[in-house]
Amino acid sequence: MTMTEQKIALASLSRHLYRKGWMEGTGGNLSLRSAGRILITPSGANKGRIRGEDILELDGEGAPLDGGNRKPSAETAIHRVLYTLFPQAGAVIHVHTPEAILASLRGKTALPLPPLEVIKGMGFPLPEEAPPIPIFDNDPSVDRIARDIENRLRNTPAPLPVLLIRHHGTTVWGNTLDDALRHIELAEFCFRVILSLPYPSPAPDT
Ligand SMILES: CSC[C@@H](O)[C@@H](O)C(=O)COP(=O)(O)O
Ligand SMILES: [Zn+2]
């Protein structure tokens, strides 16, 4: 796929996620890693109106290559940290959903997952041993969030390609854009199931 075709695919997925109600009010951002560069959505844009020509191309240091007055996502640092931590990652998706925000309140540093079959779709074979989803504190400084993610996930690799930022949203990664889309859909599916369960979870019958 050419760089232009990749930009078009990223913009199309942005519009798709916006239509799902997952990127309202300029929330959310998406990126692709391609040939050592990052293609990423512009900051502050309505994600339902993004076109291929709006996607920014960043060099290896995260500097925009195509200039102009558009700025890359304010959360570029988070995308870059995930690409550094996960060399196989080719795409990152970040959305704002009410379900993610409510789920992020159900754990201090991690959200326990019930043994849902769909967890297999996020690359973990044994749903009955589902690992928790890491939760990171939100912060006005995105760099601080990125550093927190790097420090924690460098030492305890995330078994699932998903993380939650409290009061904020969900971020997933995948080898391809299709993988990342599957991961975000299944992560949000899990949050909807979790929110329908009693909380705090009753102690298991003894
Ligand atoms: C509605 S403000 C949302 C932003 O602060 C941020 O959280 C976000 O997800 C979108 O930022 P952006 O810079 O457009 O990529
Ligand atoms: Zn956000």
Short mmCIF file of C-alpha atoms and ligand atoms in Angstrom, two decimals:
data_model
loop_
_atom_site.label_atom_id
_atom_site.label_comp_id
_atom_site.label_asym_id
_atom_site.label_seq_id
_atom_site.Cartn_x
_atom_site.Cartn_y
_atom_site.Cartn_z
CA MET A 1 0.00 0.00 0.00
CA THR A 2 1.45 3.38 -0.91
CA MET A 3 1.79 6.16 1.68
CA THR A 4 -1.16 7.93 0.05
CA GLU A 5 -3.30 4.81 0.20
CA GLN A 6 -2.33 4.35 3.86
CA LYS A 7 -3.33 7.93 4.64
CA ILE A 8 -6.67 7.35 2.91
CA ALA A 9 -7.22 4.13 4.89
CA LEU A 10 -6.42 5.90 8.18
CA ALA A 11 -8.79 8.76 7.38
CA SER A 12 -11.53 6.32 6.38
CA LEU A 13 -11.20 4.45 9.68
CA SER A 14 -11.29 7.74 11.57
CA ARG A 15 -14.62 8.58 9.92
CA HIS A 16 -15.88 5.06 10.65
CA LEU A 17 -15.03 5.27 14.37
CA TYR A 18 -16.54 8.75 14.53
CA ARG A 19 -19.79 7.39 13.09
CA LYS A 20 -19.77 4.77 15.87
CA GLY A 21 -19.77 7.66 18.37
CA TRP A 22 -16.30 6.78 19.63
CA MET A 23 -14.49 9.98 18.58
CA GLU A 24 -16.96 12.76 19.32
CA GLY A 25 -15.96 16.36 19.85
CA THR A 26 -12.49 15.93 18.23
CA GLY A 27 -11.67 13.15 20.70
CA GLY A 28 -9.58 10.20 19.59
CA ASN A 29 -6.65 9.75 17.24
CA LEU A 30 -5.16 7.09 14.97
CA SER A 31 -1.76 6.38 13.54
CA LEU A 32 0.12 3.99 11.29
CA ARG A 33 3.82 3.20 11.33
CA SER A 34 5.19 2.88 7.82
CA ALA A 35 8.78 2.79 6.55
CA GLY A 36 10.11 4.27 9.80
CA ARG A 37 7.58 7.09 9.71
CA ILE A 38 4.36 7.69 11.58
CA LEU A 39 1.18 8.74 9.81
CA ILE A 40 -1.16 10.35 12.35
CA THR A 41 -4.39 12.29 12.55
CA PRO A 42 -4.16 16.06 13.03
CA SER A 43 -4.76 17.59 16.43
CA GLY A 44 -8.12 19.11 17.22
CA ALA A 45 -9.73 17.96 13.99
CA ASN A 46 -13.27 16.66 13.74
CA LYS A 47 -12.46 12.99 13.26
CA GLY A 48 -15.61 12.47 11.24
CA ARG A 49 -14.39 14.80 8.49
CA ILE A 50 -10.79 13.70 8.14
CA ARG A 51 -9.50 13.01 4.62
CA GLY A 52 -6.29 11.38 3.49
CA GLU A 53 -4.70 14.73 2.76
CA ASP A 54 -5.25 15.76 6.39
CA ILE A 55 -3.05 12.96 7.75
CA LEU A 56 0.38 14.14 8.90
CA GLU A 57 3.61 12.28 8.24
CA LEU A 58 6.18 12.36 11.06
CA ASP A 59 9.86 11.49 10.83
CA GLY A 60 11.61 9.12 13.22
CA GLU A 61 11.83 11.90 15.82
CA GLY A 62 8.13 12.72 15.60
CA ALA A 63 8.62 15.95 13.62
CA PRO A 64 6.03 16.69 10.92
CA LEU A 65 7.49 16.27 7.43
CA ASP A 66 4.81 17.99 5.50
CA GLY A 67 4.77 21.28 7.41
CA GLY A 68 1.67 23.35 6.99
CA ASN A 69 -0.24 24.79 9.90
CA ARG A 70 -1.69 21.45 10.99
CA LYS A 71 -0.24 19.96 14.15
CA PRO A 72 -0.01 16.22 14.80
CA SER A 73 -2.21 14.70 17.50
CA ALA A 74 -1.61 16.09 20.98
CA GLU A 75 -1.21 12.43 21.99
CA THR A 76 1.56 11.63 19.51
CA ALA A 77 3.89 10.87 22.45
CA ILE A 78 1.65 7.97 23.49
CA HIS A 79 1.64 6.54 19.97
CA ARG A 80 5.44 6.84 19.77
CA VAL A 81 5.96 5.11 23.12
CA LEU A 82 3.78 2.20 22.04
CA TYR A 83 5.69 1.86 18.76
CA THR A 84 8.92 1.83 20.77
CA LEU A 85 7.66 -0.74 23.28
CA PHE A 86 6.12 -3.00 20.64
CA PRO A 87 8.38 -3.22 17.57
CA GLN A 88 5.77 -5.30 15.72
CA ALA A 89 3.07 -2.65 16.21
CA GLY A 90 2.04 -1.05 12.95
CA ALA A 91 -1.03 0.84 14.10
CA VAL A 92 -2.40 2.61 17.20
CA ILE A 93 -6.01 3.64 17.80
CA HIS A 94 -7.28 5.85 20.63
CA VAL A 95 -10.97 6.49 21.29
CA HIS A 96 -13.12 8.19 23.89
CA THR A 97 -16.13 6.17 24.92
CA PRO A 98 -18.33 6.49 28.00
CA GLU A 99 -17.88 2.76 28.55
CA ALA A 100 -14.08 3.09 28.62
CA ILE A 101 -14.32 5.96 31.09
CA LEU A 102 -16.70 4.07 33.40
CA ALA A 103 -14.61 0.90 33.13
CA SER A 104 -11.49 2.92 33.97
CA LEU A 105 -13.08 3.71 37.34
CA ARG A 106 -13.31 0.01 38.23
CA GLY A 107 -9.67 -0.53 39.01
CA LYS A 108 -6.76 1.38 40.51
CA THR A 109 -3.99 0.25 38.15
CA ALA A 110 -5.74 -2.53 36.23
CA LEU A 111 -9.20 -3.64 35.15
CA PRO A 112 -9.89 -7.33 35.80
CA LEU A 113 -11.48 -9.10 32.82
CA PRO A 114 -14.09 -11.85 33.01
CA PRO A 115 -13.17 -14.97 30.97
CA LEU A 116 -14.84 -13.71 27.79
CA GLU A 117 -14.38 -15.70 24.61
CA VAL A 118 -13.65 -12.51 22.64
CA ILE A 119 -10.38 -12.11 24.53
CA LYS A 120 -8.97 -14.63 22.07
CA GLY A 121 -9.49 -11.97 19.40
CA MET A 122 -6.97 -9.80 21.25
CA GLY A 123 -4.31 -12.48 21.01
CA PHE A 124 -4.72 -14.21 24.37
CA PRO A 125 -5.56 -17.91 23.96
CA LEU A 126 -7.09 -18.74 27.35
CA PRO A 127 -10.01 -16.50 28.18
CA GLU A 128 -10.37 -18.19 31.53
CA GLU A 129 -6.96 -16.79 32.48
CA ALA A 130 -7.63 -13.35 31.00
CA PRO A 131 -5.04 -10.81 32.16
CA PRO A 132 -6.23 -7.44 33.46
CA ILE A 133 -6.12 -4.31 31.29
CA PRO A 134 -3.66 -1.74 32.66
CA ILE A 135 -5.14 1.58 33.76
CA PHE A 136 -3.05 4.76 33.70
CA ASP A 137 -3.90 8.04 35.37
CA ASN A 138 -4.89 10.85 33.05
CA ASP A 139 -2.73 13.96 33.15
CA PRO A 140 -2.74 17.38 31.47
CA SER A 141 0.79 16.48 30.36
CA VAL A 142 0.55 13.79 27.67
CA ASP A 143 4.30 13.32 28.03
CA ARG A 144 3.73 12.30 31.64
CA ILE A 145 1.10 9.74 30.58
CA ALA A 146 3.49 8.44 27.92
CA ARG A 147 6.33 8.14 30.46
CA ASP A 148 4.04 6.29 32.88
CA ILE A 149 3.03 3.87 30.11
CA GLU A 150 6.65 3.33 29.10
CA ASN A 151 7.86 2.79 32.66
CA ARG A 152 5.14 0.30 33.53
CA LEU A 153 4.89 -1.64 30.27
CA ARG A 154 8.65 -1.88 29.82
CA ASN A 155 8.83 -3.78 33.09
CA THR A 156 5.53 -5.63 32.92
CA PRO A 157 4.65 -6.15 29.25
CA ALA A 158 0.93 -5.84 28.54
CA PRO A 159 -0.40 -9.32 27.68
CA LEU A 160 -3.27 -7.65 25.81
CA PRO A 161 -2.74 -4.86 23.24
CA VAL A 162 -5.01 -2.53 25.21
CA LEU A 163 -4.68 0.13 27.87
CA LEU A 164 -7.07 2.47 29.61
CA ILE A 165 -6.43 6.07 30.60
CA ARG A 166 -8.69 6.90 33.53
CA HIS A 167 -11.48 9.39 32.90
CA HIS A 168 -10.18 9.57 29.33
CA GLY A 169 -10.38 6.61 26.96
CA THR A 170 -8.95 3.47 25.41
CA THR A 171 -5.77 3.00 23.41
CA VAL A 172 -4.97 -0.17 21.48
CA TRP A 173 -2.24 -1.25 19.12
CA GLY A 174 -1.85 -3.99 16.53
CA ASN A 175 0.49 -5.21 13.81
CA THR A 176 -1.89 -3.83 11.20
CA LEU A 177 -4.73 -1.32 11.11
CA ASP A 178 -7.18 -4.23 10.80
CA ASP A 179 -5.67 -5.85 13.91
CA ALA A 180 -5.93 -2.59 15.84
CA LEU A 181 -9.55 -2.14 14.72
CA ARG A 182 -10.36 -5.65 15.95
CA HIS A 183 -8.65 -4.89 19.25
CA ILE A 184 -10.55 -1.66 19.85
CA GLU A 185 -13.88 -3.25 18.93
CA LEU A 186 -13.26 -6.18 21.30
CA ALA A 187 -11.91 -4.01 24.11
CA GLU A 188 -15.01 -1.82 23.97
CA PHE A 189 -17.16 -4.99 23.80
CA CYS A 190 -15.50 -6.18 27.03
CA PHE A 191 -16.16 -2.83 28.72
CA ARG A 192 -19.86 -3.03 27.83
CA VAL A 193 -20.06 -6.52 29.36
CA ILE A 194 -18.15 -5.47 32.48
CA LEU A 195 -20.42 -2.47 33.03
CA SER A 196 -23.46 -4.73 32.96
CA LEU A 197 -22.04 -6.82 35.80
CA PRO A 198 -22.71 -5.95 39.46
CA TYR A 199 -19.97 -3.81 40.97
CA PRO A 200 -18.15 -4.35 43.24
CA SER A 201 -18.21 -7.93 42.06
CA PRO A 202 -19.83 -10.06 44.76
CA ALA A 203 -17.46 -12.40 46.50
CA PRO A 204 -17.47 -15.79 44.74
CA ASP A 205 -19.85 -18.25 46.36
CA THR A 206 -17.85 -20.10 48.97
C1 LIG B 1 -11.88 16.66 23.22
S1 LIG B 1 -10.24 17.02 23.65
C2 LIG B 1 -9.51 15.46 23.39
C3 LIG B 1 -8.00 15.58 23.37
O1 LIG B 1 -7.51 16.23 24.49
C4 LIG B 1 -7.36 14.17 23.29
O2 LIG B 1 -7.70 13.42 24.45
C5 LIG B 1 -7.75 13.40 22.08
O3 LIG B 1 -8.07 12.22 22.16
C6 LIG B 1 -7.70 14.07 20.75
O4 LIG B 1 -6.57 14.87 20.67
P1 LIG B 1 -5.94 15.19 19.22
O5 LIG B 1 -4.87 16.20 19.49
O6 LIG B 1 -7.07 15.73 18.37
O7 LIG B 1 -5.42 13.88 18.67
ZN ZN B 2 -7.81 11.33 24.11
#
